[in-house]
Coordinates of C-alpha atoms in Angstrom, one line a residue:
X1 CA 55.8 63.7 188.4
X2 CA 55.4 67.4 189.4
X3 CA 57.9 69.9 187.9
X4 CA 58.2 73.5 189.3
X5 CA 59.3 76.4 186.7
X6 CA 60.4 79.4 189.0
X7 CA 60.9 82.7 187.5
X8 CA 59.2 81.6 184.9
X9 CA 58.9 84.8 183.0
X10 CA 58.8 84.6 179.4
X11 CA 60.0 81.3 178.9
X12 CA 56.8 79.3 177.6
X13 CA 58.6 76.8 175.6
X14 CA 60.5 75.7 178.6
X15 CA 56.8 75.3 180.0
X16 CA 56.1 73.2 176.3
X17 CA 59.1 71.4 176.7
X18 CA 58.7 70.0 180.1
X19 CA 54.7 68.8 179.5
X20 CA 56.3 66.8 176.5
X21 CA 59.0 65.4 178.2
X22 CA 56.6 64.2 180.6
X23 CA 54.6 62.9 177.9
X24 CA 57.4 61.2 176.0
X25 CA 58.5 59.5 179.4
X26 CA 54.8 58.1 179.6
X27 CA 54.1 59.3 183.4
X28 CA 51.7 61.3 184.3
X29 CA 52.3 65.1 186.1
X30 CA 51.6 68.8 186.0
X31 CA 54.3 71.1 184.5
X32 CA 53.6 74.6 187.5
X33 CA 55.2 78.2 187.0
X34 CA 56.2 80.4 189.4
X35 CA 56.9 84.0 189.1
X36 CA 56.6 87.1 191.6
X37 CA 54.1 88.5 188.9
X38 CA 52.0 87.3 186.3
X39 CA 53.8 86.6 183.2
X40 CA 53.3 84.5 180.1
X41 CA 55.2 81.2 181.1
X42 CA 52.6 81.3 184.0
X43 CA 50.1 81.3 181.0
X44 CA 51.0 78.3 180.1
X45 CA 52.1 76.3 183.1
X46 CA 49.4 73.7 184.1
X47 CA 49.3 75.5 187.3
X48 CA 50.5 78.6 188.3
X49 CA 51.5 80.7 191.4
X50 CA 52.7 84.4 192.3
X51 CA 55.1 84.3 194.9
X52 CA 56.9 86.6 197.5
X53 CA 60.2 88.7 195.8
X54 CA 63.4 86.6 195.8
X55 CA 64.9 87.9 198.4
X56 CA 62.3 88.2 200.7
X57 CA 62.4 86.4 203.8
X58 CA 59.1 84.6 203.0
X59 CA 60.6 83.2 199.6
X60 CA 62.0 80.3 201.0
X61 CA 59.0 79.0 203.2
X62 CA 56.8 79.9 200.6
X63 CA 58.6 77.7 198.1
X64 CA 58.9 74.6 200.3
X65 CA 55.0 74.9 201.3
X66 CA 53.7 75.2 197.9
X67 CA 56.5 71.9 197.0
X68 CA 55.4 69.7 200.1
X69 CA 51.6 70.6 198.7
X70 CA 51.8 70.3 195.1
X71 CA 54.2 67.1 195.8
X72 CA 56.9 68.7 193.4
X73 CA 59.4 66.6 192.4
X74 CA 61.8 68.7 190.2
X75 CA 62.1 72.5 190.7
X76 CA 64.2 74.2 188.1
X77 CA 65.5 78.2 188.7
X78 CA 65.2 80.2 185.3
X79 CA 66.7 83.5 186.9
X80 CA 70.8 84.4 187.6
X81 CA 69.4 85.6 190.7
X82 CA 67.0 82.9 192.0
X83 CA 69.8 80.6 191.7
X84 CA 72.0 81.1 194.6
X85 CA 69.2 81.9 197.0
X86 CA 67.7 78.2 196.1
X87 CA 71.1 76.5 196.0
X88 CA 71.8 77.9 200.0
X89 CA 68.2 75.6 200.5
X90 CA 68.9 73.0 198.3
X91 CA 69.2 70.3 201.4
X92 CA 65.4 72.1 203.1
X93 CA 64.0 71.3 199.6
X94 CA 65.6 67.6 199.8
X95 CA 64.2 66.7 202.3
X96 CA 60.7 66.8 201.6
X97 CA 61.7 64.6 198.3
X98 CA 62.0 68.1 195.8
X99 CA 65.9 68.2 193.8
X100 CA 66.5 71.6 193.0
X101 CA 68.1 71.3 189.6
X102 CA 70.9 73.4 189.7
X103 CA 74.6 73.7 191.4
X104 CA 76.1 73.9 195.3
X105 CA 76.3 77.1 196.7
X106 CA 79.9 77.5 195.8
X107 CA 79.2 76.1 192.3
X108 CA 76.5 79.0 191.4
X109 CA 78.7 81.6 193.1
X110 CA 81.4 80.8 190.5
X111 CA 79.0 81.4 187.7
X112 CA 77.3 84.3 189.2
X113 CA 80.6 86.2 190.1
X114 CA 81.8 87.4 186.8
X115 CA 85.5 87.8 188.6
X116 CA 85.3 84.6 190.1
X117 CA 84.6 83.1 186.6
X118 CA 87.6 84.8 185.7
X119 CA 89.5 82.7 188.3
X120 CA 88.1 79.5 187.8
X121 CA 89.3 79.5 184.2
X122 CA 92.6 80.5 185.0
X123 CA 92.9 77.9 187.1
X124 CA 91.9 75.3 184.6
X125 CA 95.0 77.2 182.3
X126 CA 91.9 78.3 179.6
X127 CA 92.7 81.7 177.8
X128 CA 90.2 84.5 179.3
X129 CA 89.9 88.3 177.9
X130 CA 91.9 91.1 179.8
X131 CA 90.0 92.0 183.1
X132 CA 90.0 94.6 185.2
X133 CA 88.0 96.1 188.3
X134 CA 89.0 99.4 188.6
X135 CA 88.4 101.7 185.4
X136 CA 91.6 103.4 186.5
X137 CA 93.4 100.2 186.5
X138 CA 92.0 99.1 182.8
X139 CA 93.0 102.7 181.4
X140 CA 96.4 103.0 182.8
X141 CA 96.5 98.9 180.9
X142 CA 95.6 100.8 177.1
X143 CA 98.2 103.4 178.5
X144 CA 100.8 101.0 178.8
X145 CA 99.9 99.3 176.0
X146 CA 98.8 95.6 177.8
X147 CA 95.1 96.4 175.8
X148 CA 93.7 98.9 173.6
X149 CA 90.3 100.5 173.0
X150 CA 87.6 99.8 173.1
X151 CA 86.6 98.2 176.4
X152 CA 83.4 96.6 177.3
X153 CA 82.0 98.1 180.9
X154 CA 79.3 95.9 182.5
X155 CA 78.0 94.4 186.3
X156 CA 80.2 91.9 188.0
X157 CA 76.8 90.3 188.9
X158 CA 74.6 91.0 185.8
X159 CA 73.2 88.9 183.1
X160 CA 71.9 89.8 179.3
X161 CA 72.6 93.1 178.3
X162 CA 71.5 95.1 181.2
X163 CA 74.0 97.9 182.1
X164 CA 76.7 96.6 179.6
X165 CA 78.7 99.5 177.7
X166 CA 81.4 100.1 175.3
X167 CA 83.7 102.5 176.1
X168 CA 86.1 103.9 173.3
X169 CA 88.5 106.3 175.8
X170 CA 88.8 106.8 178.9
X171 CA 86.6 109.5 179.8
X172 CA 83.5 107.1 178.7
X173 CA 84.9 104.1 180.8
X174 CA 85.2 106.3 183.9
X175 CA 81.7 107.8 182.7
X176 CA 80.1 104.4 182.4
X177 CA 81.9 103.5 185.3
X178 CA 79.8 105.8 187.3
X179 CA 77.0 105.2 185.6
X180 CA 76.5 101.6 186.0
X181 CA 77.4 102.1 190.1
X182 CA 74.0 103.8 190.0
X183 CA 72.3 101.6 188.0
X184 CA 73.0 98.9 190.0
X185 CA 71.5 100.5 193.1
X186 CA 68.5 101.2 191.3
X187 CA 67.6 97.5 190.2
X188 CA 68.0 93.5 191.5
X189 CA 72.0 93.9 191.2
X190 CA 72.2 95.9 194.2
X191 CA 71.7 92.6 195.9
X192 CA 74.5 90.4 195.0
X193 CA 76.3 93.4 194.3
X194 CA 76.0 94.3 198.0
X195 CA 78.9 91.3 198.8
X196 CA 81.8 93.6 197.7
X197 CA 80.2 97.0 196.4
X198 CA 83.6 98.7 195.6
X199 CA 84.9 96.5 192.7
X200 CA 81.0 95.7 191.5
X201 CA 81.5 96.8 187.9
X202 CA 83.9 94.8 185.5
X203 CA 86.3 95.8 182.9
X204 CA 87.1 93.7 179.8
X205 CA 89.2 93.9 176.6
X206 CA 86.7 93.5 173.8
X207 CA 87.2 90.6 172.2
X208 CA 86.6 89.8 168.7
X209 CA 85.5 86.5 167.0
X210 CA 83.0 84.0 165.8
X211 CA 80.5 84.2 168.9
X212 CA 79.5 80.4 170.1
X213 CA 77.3 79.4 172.8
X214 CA 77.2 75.7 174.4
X215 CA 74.4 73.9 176.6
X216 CA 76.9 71.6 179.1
X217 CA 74.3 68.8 180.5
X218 CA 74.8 67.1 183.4
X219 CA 73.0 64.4 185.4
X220 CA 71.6 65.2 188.7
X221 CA 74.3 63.9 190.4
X222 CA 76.6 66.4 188.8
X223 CA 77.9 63.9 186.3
X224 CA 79.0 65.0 182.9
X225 CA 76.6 63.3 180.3
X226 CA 77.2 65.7 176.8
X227 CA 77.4 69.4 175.2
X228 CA 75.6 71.3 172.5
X229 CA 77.5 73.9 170.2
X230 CA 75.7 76.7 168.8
X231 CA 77.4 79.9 166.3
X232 CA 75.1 82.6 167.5
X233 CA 74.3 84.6 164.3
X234 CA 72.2 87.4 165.6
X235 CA 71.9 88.7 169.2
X236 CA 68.9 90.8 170.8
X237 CA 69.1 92.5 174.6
X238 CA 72.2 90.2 175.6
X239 CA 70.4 86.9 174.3
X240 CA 70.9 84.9 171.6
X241 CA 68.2 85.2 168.7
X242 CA 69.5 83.1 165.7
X243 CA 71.7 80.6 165.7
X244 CA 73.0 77.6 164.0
X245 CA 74.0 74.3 165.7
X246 CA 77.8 73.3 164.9
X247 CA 80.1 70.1 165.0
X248 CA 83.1 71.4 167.1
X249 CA 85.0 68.9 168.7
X250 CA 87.2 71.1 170.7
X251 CA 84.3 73.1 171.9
X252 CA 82.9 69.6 173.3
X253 CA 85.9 68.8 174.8
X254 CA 85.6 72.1 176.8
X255 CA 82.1 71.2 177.9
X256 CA 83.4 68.2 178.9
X257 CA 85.9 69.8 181.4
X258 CA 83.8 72.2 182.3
X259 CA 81.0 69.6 183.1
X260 CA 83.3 67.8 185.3
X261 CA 85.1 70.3 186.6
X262 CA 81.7 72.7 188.0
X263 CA 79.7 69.4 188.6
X264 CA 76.8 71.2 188.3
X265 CA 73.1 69.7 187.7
X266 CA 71.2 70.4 185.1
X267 CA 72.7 73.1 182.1
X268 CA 75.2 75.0 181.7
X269 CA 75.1 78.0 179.7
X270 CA 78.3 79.0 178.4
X271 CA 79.6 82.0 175.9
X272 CA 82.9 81.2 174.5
X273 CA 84.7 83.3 171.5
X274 CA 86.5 81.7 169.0
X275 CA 89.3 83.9 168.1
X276 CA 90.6 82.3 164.8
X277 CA 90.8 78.8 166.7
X278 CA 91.4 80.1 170.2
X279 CA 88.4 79.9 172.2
X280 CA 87.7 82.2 175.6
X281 CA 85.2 81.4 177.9
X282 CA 83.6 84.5 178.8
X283 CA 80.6 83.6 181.1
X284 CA 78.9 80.9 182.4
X285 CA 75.2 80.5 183.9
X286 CA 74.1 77.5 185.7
X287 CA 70.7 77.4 184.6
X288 CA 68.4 77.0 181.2
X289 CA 69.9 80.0 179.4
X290 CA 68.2 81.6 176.6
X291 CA 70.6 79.7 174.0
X292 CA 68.5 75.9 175.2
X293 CA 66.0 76.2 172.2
X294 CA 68.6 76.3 169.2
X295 CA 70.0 73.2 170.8
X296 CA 66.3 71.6 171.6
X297 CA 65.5 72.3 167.9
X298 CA 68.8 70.9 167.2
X299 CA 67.9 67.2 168.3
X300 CA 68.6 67.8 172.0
X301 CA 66.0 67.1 174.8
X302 CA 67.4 67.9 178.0
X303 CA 64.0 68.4 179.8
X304 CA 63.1 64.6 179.1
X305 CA 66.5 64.0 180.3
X306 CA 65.9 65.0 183.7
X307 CA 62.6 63.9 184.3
X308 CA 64.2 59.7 183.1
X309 CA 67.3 60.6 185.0
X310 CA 64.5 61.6 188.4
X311 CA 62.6 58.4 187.4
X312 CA 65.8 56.5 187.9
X313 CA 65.6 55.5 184.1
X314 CA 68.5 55.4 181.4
X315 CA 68.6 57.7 179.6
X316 CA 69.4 57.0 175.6
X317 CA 72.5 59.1 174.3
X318 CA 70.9 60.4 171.3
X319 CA 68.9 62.4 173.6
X320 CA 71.8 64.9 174.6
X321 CA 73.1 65.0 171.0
X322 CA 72.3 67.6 168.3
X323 CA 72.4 67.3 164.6
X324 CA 75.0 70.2 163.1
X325 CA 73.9 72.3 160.8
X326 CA 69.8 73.2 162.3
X327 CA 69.3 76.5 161.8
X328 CA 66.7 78.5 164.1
X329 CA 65.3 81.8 164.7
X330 CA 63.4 83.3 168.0
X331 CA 59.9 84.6 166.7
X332 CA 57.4 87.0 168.9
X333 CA 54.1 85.3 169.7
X334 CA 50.9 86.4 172.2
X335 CA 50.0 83.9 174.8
X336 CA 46.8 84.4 176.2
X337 CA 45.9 84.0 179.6
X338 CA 43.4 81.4 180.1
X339 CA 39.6 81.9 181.2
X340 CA 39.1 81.2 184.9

């Protein structure tokens, strides 16, 4: 079994993980990583490969020749904005036997689309923070006294901390209004951004809270098969760097709905707020997010999940659970290219 890493990145353990999954499952296979540059997953990867820009029109191609090739059997997105481009191919990469491992087109977009998030929840009836749009429309709100400062100011289609303000009064939410309008033409945003460029930044009541993250697994048919649920205890450029795995049952029962609801394959990364036993979700990603390891180190193994659930194997259900109370920590190591 062949499994492709793409936009690999920085993410070596995911690299680690996957060669022991493959291990663990006893079959054979090479664990590739893909990236448009070199970068230290690619370091580790069995194989590697440097590929054309997402959204180039040579992305696709190039990903389905290098898959018929290397006889890829799972390919697995690592980027927000990989994601949607290989969902719209999902059925191309199909049908030369590779299962993208990730949601539909429409599933992705709901994760992607901060506002459409938004929406999604609502419809399920599950509390969300104040939103807004327009900075004009979210000051007039503290005005009328429907929120209150401070605000948080940040990309409808963004992920970690990039572009994300606070703004205290309304002459910094106009300012960082502005500001993040031209940041987002000066980096990857201005891509998605481009579907509806006037309402492109989001404005949302800050909330305040014990900070949680969960890893929602599903099968690859989309089938709900368990949750992990993390207290983040220390945060670093919009991802979490320590964290503790908890026993929450109501968080599970979330996941659960969430799971089922989305039917996405795969993970799903979710932040939620606890606000004294009130939990909002406030995004979703439907991909490894940088939260997996505190719930891999936790007891869960959803890499050797997916490569029994592509072998058509079952899979045991102490696999997707986690042991509360595992405390972790992200550490900074060198990974050195190897010798050609």
């Amino acid at each position: 079994m062949n499994i492709l890493l793409t936009s690999a990145g920085r993410r070596t353990y995911l690299v680690r993980y996957f060669k022991e999954a493959l291990k663990k499952a006893g079959v054979s296979g090479l664990v590739h990583g893909a990236n448009s540059q070199e970068s230290p997953a690619l370091a580790a990867a069995d194989r590697k490969v440097i590929t054309p820009l997402i959204y180039s029109r040579e992305y696709i191609p190039f990903l389905l020749e290098y898959c018929k090739q290397e006889k890829i059997d799972l390919l697995l997105p690592l980027f927000d904005i990989d994601i949607p481009v290989l969902a719209d191919s999902r059925k191309a990469f199909e049908e030369i036997h590779t299962t993208v491992v990730t949601g539909d087109k429409d599933q992705v977009r709901i994760c992607n689309d901060k506002w459409k998030t938004l929406s999604f929840l609502r419809s399920l009836d599950l509390p969300v923070p104040a939103s807004w749009l327009s900075g004009k429309e979210a000051a007039q709100a503290v005005k009328t006294g429907q929120a209150r400062w401070p605000l948080m100011v940040k990309p409808r289609w963004g992920m970690g901390s990039l572009s994300l303000y606070q703004a205290s009064n309304e002459e910094e939410l106009l300012i960082f209004e502005a500001k993040i309008r031209r940041e987002i033409q000066e980096n990857y945003l201005k891509y998605e951004a481009a579907q509806d460029l006037e309402h492109c930044v989001l404005i949302q009541e800050k909330l305040k809270g014990r900070e949680m993250g969960m890893d929602v697994f599903n099968d690859l048919d989309g089938r709900f098969q368990g949750a992990a649920v993390k207290e983040k205890k220390a945060m670093r450029s919009g991802e979490t760097d320590e964290a503790v795995t908890v026993d929450e049952s109501a968080l599970w029962e979330l996941g659960r709905r969430l799971g089922e609801k989305i039917g996405h394959r795969g993970n799903l990364d979710v932040d939620v707020f606890d606000c004294e036993g009130r939990f909002y979700v406030l995004e979703m990603n439907a991909r490894f997010g940088g939260g997996y390891p505190f719930s891999h180190c936790g007891g869960a193994d959803l890499p050797l999940a997916l490569v029994l659930w592509a072998l058509g194997r079952p899979v045991p259900g102490d696999i997707l659970r986690v042991k509360p109370g595992v405390r972790a920590w992200k550490d900074i190591q060198i990974q050195v290219e190897k010798s050609l």
